Coordinates of C-alpha atoms in Angstrom, one line a residue:
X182 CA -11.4 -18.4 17.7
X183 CA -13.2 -16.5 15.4
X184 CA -12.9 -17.1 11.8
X185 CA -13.5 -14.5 8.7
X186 CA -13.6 -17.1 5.3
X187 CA -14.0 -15.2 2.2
X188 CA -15.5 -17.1 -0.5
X189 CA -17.5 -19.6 2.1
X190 CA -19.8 -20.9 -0.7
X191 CA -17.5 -22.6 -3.0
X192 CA -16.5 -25.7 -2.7
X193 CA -13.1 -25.0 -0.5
X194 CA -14.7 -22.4 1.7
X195 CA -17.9 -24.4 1.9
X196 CA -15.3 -27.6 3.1
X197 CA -13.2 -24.9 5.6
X198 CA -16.7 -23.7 6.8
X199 CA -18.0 -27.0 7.8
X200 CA -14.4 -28.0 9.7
X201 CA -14.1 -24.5 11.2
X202 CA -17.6 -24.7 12.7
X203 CA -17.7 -28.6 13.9
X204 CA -14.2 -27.6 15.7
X205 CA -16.6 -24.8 17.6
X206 CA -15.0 -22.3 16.1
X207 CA -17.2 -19.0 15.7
X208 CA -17.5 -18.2 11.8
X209 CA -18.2 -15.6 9.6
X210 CA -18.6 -16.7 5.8
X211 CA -18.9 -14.3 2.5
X212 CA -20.5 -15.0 -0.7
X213 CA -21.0 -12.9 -4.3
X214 CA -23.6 -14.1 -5.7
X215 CA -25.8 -16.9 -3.0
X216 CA -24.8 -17.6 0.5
X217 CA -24.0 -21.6 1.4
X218 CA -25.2 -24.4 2.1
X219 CA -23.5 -25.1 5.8
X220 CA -25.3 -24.2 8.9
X221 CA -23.8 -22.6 11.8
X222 CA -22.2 -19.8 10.2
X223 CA -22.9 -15.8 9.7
X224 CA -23.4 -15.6 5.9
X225 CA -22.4 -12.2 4.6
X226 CA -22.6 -10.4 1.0
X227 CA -19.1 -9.4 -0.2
X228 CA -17.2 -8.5 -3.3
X229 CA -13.9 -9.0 -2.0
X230 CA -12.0 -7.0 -5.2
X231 CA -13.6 -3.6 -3.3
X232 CA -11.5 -2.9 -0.8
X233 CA -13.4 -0.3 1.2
X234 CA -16.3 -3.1 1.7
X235 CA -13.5 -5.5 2.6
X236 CA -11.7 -3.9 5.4
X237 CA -15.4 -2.4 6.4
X238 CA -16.1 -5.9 7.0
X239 CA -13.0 -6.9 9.0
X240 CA -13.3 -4.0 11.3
X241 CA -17.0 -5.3 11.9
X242 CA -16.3 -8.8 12.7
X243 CA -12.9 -8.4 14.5
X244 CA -11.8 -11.3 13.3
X245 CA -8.5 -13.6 14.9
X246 CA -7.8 -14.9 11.1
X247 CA -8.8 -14.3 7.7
X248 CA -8.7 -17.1 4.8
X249 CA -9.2 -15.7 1.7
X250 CA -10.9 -18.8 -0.2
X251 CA -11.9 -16.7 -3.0
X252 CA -11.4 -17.3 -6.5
X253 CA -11.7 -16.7 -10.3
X254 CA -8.7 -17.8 -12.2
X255 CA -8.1 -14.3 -14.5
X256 CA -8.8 -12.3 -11.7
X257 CA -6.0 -11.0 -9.8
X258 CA -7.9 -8.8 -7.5
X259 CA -9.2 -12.0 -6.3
X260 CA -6.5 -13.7 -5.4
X261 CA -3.7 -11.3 -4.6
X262 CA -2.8 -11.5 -1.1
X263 CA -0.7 -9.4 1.7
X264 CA 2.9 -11.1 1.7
X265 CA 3.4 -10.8 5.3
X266 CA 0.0 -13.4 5.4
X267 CA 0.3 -17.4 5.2
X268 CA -0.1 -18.0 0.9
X269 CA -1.3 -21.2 0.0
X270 CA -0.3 -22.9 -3.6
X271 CA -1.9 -25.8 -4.5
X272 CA -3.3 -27.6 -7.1
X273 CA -6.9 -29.5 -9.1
X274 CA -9.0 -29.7 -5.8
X275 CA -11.1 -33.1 -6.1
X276 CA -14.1 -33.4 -3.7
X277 CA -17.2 -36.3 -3.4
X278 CA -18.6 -34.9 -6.4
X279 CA -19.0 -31.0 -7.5
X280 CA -15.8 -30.2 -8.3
X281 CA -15.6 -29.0 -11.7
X282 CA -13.1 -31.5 -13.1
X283 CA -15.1 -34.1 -11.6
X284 CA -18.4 -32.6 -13.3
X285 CA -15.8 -32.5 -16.7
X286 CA -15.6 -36.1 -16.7
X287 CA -19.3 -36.8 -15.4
X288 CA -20.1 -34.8 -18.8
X289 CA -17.8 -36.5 -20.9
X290 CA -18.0 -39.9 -20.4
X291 CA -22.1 -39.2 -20.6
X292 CA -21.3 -37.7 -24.0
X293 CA -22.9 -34.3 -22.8
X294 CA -20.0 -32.0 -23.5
X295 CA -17.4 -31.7 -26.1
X296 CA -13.7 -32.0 -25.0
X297 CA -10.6 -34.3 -24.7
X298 CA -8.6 -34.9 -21.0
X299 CA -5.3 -34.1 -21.6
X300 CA -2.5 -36.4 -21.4
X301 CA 0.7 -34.3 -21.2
X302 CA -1.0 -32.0 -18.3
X303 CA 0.2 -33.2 -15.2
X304 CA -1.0 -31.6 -11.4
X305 CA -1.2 -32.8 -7.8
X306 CA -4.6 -33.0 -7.3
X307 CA -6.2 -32.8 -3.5
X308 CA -8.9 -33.6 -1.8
X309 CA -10.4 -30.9 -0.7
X310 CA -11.2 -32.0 2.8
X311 CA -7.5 -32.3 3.5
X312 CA -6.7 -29.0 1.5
X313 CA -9.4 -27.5 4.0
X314 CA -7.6 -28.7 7.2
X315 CA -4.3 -27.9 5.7
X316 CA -5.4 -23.9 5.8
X317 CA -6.8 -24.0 8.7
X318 CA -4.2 -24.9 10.4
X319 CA -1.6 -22.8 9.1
X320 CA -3.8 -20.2 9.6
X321 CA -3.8 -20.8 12.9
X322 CA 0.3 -20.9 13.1
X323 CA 2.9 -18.4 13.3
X324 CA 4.4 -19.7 9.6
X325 CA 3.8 -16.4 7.2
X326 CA 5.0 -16.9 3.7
X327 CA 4.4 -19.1 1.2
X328 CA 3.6 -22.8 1.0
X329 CA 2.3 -25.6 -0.7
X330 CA -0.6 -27.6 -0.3
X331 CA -1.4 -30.5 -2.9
X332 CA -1.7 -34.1 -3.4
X333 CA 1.4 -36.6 -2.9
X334 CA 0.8 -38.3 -6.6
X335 CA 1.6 -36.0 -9.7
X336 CA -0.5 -37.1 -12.3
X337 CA -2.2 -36.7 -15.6
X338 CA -5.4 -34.9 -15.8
X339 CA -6.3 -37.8 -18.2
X340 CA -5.3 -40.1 -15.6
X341 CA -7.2 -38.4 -12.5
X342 CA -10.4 -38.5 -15.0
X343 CA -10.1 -42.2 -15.3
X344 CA -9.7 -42.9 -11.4
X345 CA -13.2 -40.4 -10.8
X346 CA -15.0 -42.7 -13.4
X347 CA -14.0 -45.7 -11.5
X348 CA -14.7 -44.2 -8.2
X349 CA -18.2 -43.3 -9.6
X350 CA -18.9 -46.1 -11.5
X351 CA -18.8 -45.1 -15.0
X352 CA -16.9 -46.4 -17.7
X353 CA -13.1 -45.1 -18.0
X354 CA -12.7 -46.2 -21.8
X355 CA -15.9 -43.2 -22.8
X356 CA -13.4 -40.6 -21.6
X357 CA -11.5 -38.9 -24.5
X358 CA -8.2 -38.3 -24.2
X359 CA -5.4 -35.9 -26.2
X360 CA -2.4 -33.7 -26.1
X361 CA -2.1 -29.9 -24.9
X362 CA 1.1 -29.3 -26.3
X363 CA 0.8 -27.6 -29.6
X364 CA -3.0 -26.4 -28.5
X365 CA -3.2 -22.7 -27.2
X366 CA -4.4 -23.3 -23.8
X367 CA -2.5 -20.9 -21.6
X368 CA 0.1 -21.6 -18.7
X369 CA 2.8 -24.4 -18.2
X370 CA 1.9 -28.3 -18.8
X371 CA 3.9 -30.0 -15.8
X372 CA 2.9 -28.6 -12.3
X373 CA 4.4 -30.7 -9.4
X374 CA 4.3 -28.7 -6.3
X375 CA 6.7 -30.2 -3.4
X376 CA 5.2 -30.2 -0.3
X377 CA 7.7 -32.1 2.1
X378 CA 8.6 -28.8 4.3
X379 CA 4.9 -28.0 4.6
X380 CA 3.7 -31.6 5.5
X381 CA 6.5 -31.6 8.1
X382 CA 4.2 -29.1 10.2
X383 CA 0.9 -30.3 9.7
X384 CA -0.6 -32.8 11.4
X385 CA -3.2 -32.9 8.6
X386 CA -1.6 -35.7 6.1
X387 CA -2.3 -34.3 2.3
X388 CA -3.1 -37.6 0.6
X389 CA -2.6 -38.5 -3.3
X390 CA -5.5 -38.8 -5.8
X391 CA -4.4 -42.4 -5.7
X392 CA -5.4 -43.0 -2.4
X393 CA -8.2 -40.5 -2.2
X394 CA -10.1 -41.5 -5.4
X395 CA -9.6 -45.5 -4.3
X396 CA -12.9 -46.1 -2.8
X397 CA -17.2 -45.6 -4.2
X398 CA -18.4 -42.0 -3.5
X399 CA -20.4 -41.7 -0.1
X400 CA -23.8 -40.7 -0.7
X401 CA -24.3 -36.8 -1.0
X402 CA -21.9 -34.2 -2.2
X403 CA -19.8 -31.4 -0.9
X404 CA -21.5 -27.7 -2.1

């Protein structure tokens, strides 16, 4: 199969890169401002918010599927998608290392940035490897629409701070913590996304940060 991933070099499409190609899967991989880091893929320039470059590039390549791994959070340009294509909602996406809510607390409990980890902010964060293998096989499915993709364990982002410093072996207690509510950070405190009806097709089991964050980092981080 051959695979067009837009946005390859961040730290989902670097993740979905490195599955597609160790499944011997042929694949194409954009970037905006520096290709990758994973070998075995074409690296390609693209800014996917112009559209004539975009469908330029998909009439090139011929590809069998298209996963749009692309993002800036404001942008919509960057993350509006066709609604006849499989859409993906999921949540905090944890790696081994270089995530940036696991650079957040690496900061924090260092004392290298200023900031609290909320208490009454709760998510479902996933592990990006199992978020990566997740797409790519509804991607590969007949099952258009929209679905969700997270972690099994709702939690705080306080709390998901405190399992990466033990993971990583820092010191939980350094981490500060504090309220949203009442602060004007944008968007809605309690995100718990369901994912029974999707995890009933995949053979890809979407783990909690519970599990995930359990055991040391391995040596080396995902790019």
């Amino acid at each position: 199969m051959r695979i067009l991933i837009v946005g390859g070099s961040g730290l989902l499409g670097g993740e979905l890169v490195r599955q597609a190609t160790t499944a011997g899967q042929i694949v194409a991989a954009t970037y905006l401002t520096r290709p990758g880091a994973v070998p075995g893929a074409e690296w390609l320039p693209l800014d996917v918010r112009d559209r004539k470059a975009v469908f330029g590039l998909i009439g090139a390549i011929g590809p069998d599927v298209v996963v749009n791994a692309a993002f800036r959070q404001p942008d919509w340009e960057t993350i509006a998608v066709d609604p006849t294509a499989v859409i993906v909602r999921t949540s905090l996406i944890i790696g081994d290392g270089g995530s940036a809510h696991e650079d957040m607390v690496h900061a924090l409990a260092a004392g290298d940035t200023d900031g609290v980890l909320f208490t009454d902010d709760v998510r479902c964060p996933v592990h990006v490897s199992d978020l990566a293998a997740a797409l790519l096989e509804l991607a590969g499915s007949d099952r258009a629409g929209t679905h969700h993709a997270a972690g099994a364990d709702a939690m705080s982002r306080y709390e998901l701070g405190r399992l990466i410093a033990r993971r990583d072996g820092l010191d939980p207690s350094r981490l500060p913590s504090g309220r949203r509510a009442g602060t004007d950070v944008p968007g809605p405190l309690d995100v718990r996304l369901d994912c029974r009806l999707t995890q009933r097709h995949l053979t890809t089991r979407l783990r909690g940060a519970r599990e995930f964050l359990r055991q040391p980092r391995s040596n080396g981080s995902l790019s």
